PDB file of C-alpha atoms in Angstrom:
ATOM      1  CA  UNK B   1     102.095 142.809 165.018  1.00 62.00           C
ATOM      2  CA  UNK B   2      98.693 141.972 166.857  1.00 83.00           C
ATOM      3  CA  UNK B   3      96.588 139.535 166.364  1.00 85.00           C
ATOM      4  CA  UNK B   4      94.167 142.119 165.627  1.00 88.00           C
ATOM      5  CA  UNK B   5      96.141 143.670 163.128  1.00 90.00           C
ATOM      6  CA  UNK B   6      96.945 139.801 161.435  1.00 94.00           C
ATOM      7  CA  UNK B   7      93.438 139.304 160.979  1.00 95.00           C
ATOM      8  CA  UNK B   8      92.903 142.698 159.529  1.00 95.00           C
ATOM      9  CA  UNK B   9      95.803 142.230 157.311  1.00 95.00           C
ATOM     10  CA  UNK B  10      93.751 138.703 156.181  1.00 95.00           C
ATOM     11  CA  UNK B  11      90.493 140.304 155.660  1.00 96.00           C
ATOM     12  CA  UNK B  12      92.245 142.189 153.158  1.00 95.00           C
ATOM     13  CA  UNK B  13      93.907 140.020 151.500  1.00 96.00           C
ATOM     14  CA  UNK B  14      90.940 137.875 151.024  1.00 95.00           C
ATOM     15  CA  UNK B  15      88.940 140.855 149.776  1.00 96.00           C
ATOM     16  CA  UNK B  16      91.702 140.938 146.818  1.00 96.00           C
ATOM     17  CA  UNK B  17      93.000 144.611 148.433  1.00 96.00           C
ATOM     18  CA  UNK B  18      96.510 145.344 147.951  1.00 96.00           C
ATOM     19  CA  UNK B  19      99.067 144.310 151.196  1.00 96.00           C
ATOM     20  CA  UNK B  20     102.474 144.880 151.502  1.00 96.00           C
ATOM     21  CA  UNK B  21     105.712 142.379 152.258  1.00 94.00           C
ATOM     22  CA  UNK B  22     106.034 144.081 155.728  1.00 94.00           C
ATOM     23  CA  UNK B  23     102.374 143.528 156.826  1.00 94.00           C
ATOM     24  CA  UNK B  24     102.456 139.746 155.595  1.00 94.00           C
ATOM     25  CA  UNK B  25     105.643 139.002 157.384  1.00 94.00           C
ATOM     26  CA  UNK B  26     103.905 137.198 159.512  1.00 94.00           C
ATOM     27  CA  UNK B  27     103.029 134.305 157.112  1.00 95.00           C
ATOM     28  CA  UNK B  28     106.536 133.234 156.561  1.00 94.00           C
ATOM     29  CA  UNK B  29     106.072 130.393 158.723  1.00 93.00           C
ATOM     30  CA  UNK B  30     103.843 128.951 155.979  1.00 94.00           C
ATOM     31  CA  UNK B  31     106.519 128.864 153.210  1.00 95.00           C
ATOM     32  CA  UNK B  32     107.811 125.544 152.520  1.00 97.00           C
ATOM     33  CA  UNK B  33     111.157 126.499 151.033  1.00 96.00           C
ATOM     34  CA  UNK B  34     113.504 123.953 152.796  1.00 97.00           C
ATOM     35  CA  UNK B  35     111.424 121.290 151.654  1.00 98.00           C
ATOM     36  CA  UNK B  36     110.796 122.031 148.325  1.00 98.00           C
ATOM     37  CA  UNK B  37     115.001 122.866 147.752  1.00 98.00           C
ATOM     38  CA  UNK B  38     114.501 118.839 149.210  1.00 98.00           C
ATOM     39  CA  UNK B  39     112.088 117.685 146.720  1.00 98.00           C
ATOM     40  CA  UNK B  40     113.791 119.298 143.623  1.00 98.00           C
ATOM     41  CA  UNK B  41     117.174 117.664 144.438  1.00 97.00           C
ATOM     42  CA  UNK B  42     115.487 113.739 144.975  1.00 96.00           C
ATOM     43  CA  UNK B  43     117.079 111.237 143.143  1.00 96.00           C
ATOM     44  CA  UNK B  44     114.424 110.274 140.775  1.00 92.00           C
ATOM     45  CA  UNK B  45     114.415 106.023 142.504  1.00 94.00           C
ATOM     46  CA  UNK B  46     113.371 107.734 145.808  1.00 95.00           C
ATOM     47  CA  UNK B  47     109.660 107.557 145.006  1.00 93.00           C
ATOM     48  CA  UNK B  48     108.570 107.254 148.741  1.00 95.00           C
ATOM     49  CA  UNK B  49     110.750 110.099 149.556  1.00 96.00           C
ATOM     50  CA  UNK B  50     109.062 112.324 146.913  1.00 95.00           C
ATOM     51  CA  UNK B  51     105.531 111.293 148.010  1.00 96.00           C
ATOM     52  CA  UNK B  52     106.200 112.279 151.714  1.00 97.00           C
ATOM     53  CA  UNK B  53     107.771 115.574 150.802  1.00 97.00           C
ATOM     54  CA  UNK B  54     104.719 116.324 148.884  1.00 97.00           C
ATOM     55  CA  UNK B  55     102.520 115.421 151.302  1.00 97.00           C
ATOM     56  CA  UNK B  56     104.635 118.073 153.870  1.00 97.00           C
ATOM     57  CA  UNK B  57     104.784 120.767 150.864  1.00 98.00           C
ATOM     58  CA  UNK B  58     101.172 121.025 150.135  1.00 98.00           C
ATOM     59  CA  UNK B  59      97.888 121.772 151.491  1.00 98.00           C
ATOM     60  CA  UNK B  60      96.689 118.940 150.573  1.00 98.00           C
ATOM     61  CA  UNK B  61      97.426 116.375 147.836  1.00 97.00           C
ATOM     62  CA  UNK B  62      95.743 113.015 146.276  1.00 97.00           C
ATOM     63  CA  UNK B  63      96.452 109.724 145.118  1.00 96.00           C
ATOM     64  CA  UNK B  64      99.073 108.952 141.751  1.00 95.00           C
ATOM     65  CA  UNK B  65     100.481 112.145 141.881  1.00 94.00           C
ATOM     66  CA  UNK B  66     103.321 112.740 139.344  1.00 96.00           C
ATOM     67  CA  UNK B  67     105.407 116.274 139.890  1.00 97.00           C
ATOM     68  CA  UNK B  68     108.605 116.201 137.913  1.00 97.00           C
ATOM     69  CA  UNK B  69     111.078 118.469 139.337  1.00 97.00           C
ATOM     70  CA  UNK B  70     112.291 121.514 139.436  1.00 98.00           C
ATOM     71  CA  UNK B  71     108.919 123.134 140.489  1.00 98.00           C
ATOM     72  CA  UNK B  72     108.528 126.284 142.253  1.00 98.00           C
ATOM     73  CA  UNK B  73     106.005 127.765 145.116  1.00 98.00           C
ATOM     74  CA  UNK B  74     106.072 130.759 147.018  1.00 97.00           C
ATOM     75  CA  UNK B  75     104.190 128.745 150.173  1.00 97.00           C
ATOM     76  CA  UNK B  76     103.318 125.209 148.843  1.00 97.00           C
ATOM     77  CA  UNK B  77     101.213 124.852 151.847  1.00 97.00           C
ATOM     78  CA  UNK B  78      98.407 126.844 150.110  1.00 98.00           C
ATOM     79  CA  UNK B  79      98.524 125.012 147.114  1.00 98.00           C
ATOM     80  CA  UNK B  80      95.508 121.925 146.744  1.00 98.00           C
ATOM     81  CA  UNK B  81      95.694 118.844 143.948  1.00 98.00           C
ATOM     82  CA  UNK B  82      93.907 116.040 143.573  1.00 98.00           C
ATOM     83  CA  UNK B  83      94.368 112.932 142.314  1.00 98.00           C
ATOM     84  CA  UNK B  84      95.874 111.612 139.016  1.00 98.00           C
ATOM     85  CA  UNK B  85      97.545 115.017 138.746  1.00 98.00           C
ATOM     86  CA  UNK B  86     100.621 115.082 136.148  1.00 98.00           C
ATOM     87  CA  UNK B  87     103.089 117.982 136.216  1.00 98.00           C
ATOM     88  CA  UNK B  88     105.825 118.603 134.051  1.00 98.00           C
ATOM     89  CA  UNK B  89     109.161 120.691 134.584  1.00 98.00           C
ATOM     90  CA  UNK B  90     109.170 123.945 135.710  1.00 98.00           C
ATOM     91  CA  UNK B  91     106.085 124.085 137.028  1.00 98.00           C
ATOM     92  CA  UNK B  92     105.625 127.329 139.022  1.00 98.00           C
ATOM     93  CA  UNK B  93     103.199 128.372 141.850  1.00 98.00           C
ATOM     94  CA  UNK B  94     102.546 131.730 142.818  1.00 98.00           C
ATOM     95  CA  UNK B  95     100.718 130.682 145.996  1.00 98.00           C
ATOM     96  CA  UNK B  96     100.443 133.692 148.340  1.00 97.00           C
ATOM     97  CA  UNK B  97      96.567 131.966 148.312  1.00 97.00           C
ATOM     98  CA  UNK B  98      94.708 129.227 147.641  1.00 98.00           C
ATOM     99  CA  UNK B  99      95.299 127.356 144.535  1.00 98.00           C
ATOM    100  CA  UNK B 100      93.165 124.480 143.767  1.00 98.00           C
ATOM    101  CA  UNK B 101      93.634 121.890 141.379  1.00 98.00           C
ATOM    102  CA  UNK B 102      91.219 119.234 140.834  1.00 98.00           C
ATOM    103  CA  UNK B 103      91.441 115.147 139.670  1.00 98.00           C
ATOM    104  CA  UNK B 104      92.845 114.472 136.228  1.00 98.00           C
ATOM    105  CA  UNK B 105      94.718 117.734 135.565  1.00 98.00           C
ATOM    106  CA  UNK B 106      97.727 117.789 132.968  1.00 98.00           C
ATOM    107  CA  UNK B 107     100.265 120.871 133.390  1.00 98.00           C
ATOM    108  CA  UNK B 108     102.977 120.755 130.503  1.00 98.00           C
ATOM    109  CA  UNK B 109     106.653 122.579 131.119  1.00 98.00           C
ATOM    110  CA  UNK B 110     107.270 125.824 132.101  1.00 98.00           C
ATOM    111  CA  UNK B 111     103.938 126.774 133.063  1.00 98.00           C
ATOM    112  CA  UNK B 112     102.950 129.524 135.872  1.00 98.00           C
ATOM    113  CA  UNK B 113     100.299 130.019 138.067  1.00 98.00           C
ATOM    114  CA  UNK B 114     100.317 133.249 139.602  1.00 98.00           C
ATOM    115  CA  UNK B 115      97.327 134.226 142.666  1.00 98.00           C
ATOM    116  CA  UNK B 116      99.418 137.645 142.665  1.00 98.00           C
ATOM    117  CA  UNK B 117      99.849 140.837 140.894  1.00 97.00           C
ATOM    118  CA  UNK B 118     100.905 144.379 141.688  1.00 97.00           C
ATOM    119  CA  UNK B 119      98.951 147.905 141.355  1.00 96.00           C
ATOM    120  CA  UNK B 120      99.567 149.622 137.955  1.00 96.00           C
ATOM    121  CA  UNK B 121     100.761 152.782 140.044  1.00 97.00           C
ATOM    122  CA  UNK B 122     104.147 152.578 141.280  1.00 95.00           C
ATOM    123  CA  UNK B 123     103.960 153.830 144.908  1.00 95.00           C
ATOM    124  CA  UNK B 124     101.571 151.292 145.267  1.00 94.00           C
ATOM    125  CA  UNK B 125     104.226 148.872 144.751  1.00 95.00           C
ATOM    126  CA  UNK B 126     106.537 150.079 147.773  1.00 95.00           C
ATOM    127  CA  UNK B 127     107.246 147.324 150.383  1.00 94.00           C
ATOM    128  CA  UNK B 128     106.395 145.140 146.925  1.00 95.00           C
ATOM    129  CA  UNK B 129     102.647 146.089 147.420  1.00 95.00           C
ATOM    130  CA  UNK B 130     100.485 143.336 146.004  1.00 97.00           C
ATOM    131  CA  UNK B 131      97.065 141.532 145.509  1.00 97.00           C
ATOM    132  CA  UNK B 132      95.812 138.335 145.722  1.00 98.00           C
ATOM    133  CA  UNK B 133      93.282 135.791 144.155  1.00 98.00           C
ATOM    134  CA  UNK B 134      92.731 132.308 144.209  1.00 98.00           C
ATOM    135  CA  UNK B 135      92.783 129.795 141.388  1.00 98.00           C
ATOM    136  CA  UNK B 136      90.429 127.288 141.030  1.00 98.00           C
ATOM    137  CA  UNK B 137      91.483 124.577 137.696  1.00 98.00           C
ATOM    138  CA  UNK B 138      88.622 122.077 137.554  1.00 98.00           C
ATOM    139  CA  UNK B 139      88.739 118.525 136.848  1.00 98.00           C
ATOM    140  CA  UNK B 140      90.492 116.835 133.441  1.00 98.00           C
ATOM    141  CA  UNK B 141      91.826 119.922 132.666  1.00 98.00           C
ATOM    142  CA  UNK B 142      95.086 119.970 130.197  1.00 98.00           C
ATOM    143  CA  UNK B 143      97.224 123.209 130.294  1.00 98.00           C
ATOM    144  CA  UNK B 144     100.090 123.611 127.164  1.00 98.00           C
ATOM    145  CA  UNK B 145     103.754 124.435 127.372  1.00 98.00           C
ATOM    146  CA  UNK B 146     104.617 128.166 128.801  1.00 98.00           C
ATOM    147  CA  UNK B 147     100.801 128.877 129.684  1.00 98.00           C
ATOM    148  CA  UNK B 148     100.432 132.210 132.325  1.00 98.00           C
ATOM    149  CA  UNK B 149      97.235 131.295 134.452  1.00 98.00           C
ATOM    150  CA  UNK B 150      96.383 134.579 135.998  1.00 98.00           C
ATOM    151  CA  UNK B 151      95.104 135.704 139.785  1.00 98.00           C
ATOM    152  CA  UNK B 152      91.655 135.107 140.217  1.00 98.00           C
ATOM    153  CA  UNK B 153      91.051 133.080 136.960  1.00 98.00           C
ATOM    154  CA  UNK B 154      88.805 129.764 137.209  1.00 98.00           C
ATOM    155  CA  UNK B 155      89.504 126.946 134.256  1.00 98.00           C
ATOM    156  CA  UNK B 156      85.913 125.082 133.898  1.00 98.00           C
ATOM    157  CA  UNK B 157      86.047 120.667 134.014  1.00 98.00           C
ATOM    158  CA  UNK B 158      87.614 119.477 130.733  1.00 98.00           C
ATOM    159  CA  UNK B 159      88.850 122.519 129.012  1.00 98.00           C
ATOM    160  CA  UNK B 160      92.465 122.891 127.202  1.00 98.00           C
ATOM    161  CA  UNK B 161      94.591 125.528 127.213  1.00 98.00           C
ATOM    162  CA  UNK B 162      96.446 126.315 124.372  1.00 98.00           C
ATOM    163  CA  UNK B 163     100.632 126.550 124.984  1.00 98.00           C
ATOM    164  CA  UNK B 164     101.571 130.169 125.161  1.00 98.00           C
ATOM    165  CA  UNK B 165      98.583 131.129 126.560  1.00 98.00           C
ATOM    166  CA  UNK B 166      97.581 134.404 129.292  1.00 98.00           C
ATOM    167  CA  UNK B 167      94.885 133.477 131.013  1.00 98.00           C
ATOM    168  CA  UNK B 168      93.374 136.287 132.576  1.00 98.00           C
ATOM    169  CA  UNK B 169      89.882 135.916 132.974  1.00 97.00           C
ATOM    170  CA  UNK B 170      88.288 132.274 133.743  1.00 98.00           C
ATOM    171  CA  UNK B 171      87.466 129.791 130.988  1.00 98.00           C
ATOM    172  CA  UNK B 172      84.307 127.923 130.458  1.00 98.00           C
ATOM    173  CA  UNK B 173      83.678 124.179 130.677  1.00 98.00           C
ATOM    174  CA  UNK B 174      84.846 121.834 127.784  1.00 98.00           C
ATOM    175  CA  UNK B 175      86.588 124.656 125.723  1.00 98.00           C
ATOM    176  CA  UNK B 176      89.568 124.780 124.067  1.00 98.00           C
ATOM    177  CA  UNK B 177      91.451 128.335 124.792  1.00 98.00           C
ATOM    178  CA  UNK B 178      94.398 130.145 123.293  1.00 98.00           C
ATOM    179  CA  UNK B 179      96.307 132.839 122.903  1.00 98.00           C
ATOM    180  CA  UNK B 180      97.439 136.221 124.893  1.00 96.00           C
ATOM    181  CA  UNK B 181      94.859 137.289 126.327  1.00 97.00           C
ATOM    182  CA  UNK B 182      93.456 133.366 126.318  1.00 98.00           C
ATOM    183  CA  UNK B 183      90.194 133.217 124.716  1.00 98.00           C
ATOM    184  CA  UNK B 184      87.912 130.614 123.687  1.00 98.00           C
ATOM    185  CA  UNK B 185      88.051 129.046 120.146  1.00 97.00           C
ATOM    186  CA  UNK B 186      85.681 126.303 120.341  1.00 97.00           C
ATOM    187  CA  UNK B 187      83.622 123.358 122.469  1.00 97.00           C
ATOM    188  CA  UNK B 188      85.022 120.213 122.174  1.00 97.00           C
ATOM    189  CA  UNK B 189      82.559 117.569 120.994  1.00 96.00           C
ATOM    190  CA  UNK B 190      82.329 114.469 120.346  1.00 94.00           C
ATOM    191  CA  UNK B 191      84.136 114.512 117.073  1.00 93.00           C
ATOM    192  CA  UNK B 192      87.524 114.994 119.540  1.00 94.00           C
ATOM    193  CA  UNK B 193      87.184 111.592 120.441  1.00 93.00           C
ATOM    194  CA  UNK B 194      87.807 110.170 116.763  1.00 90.00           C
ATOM    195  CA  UNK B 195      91.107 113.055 116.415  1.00 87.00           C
ATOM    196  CA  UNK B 196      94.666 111.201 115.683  1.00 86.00           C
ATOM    197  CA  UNK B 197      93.170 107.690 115.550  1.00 85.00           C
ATOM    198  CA  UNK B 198      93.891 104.994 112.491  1.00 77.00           C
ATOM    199  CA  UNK B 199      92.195 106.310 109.637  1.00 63.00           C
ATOM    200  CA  UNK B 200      91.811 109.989 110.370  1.00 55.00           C
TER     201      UNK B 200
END
């Protein structure tokens, strides 16, 4: 393949236009599949180890940053966190783009987040046609147990979303979301602050 024909290949992809496995070959040096096998089978002392893995896996990553393994990335190298990030088990990235997580982000178990999807019609799919779109999840954001983040999507500073939940289309600041599709339920005020303390 040309360069040329790479960097009309990555015009498209960035446009969200559907690719194919064939035509992206050439992005396989990106994966980080040797070291992430490495992470996931650190003994849990090795905290060093674990810190310099992650700092080889990802794009980028900040300070404090907890990732219990097993996780899961298609790249790693695409995929952005900040600082005081907290992942829990399970923890899967679709990163065939950019995913980028910002400071003070909770993920619970078992929770995806997918940049990719496939065309409805099925000879689109040969050669596994796909699409992608980046994530964006903003600052203090908490996402539930089993939660689907979606390609494209964008979850606003502060928000929660709800375990269980699809998110397919982005979520506004300092909401709480739920449900398949995810959808907003309410702000969260003030009044969360007093929630599960003595006397209430």
């Amino acid at each position: 393949m040309t360069h040329a024909h790479e960097e009309e290949v990555l015009a498209r992809i960035a446009k969200g236009l559907v690719y194919t496995e064939s035509e992206a070959a050439f992005l396989a040096p990106r994966r980080r599949t040797e070291q992430i096998f490495e992470y996931n089978h650190t003994p849990p002392n090795e905290t060093e180890k674990r810190r310099s893995l992650l700092m080889a896996i990802f794009g980028s990553v900040g300070e404090r940053t907890v990732l219990l393994p097993p996780f899961h990335a298609g790249f790693g190298s695409n995929v952005h966190i900040g600082d005081d990030f907290f992942g829990n088990v399970n923890l899967t990235f679709v990163d065939d783009v950019e995913i980028r997580i910002g400071n003070g982000v909770m993920i619970a178990p078992s929770v995806t987040l997918t940049t990719t999807g496939h065309p409805v019609h099925p000879s689109r799919r040969a050669d596994f046609g796909r699409f992608s779109e980046p994530i964006v999840i903003e600052d203090k954001v908490w996402i539930g147990s089993n939660a689907v983040v979606l390609p494209g999507v964008r979850i606003g500073y502060g928000s929660v979303i709800g375990a269980g939940s699809v998110v397919s289309r982005s979520i506004p600041p300092m909401t709480v979301a739920v449900g398949t599709p995810c959808r907003v339920v309410r702000p969260i005020t003030d009044e969360d602050l007093t929630a599960r303390t003595a006397g209430h």
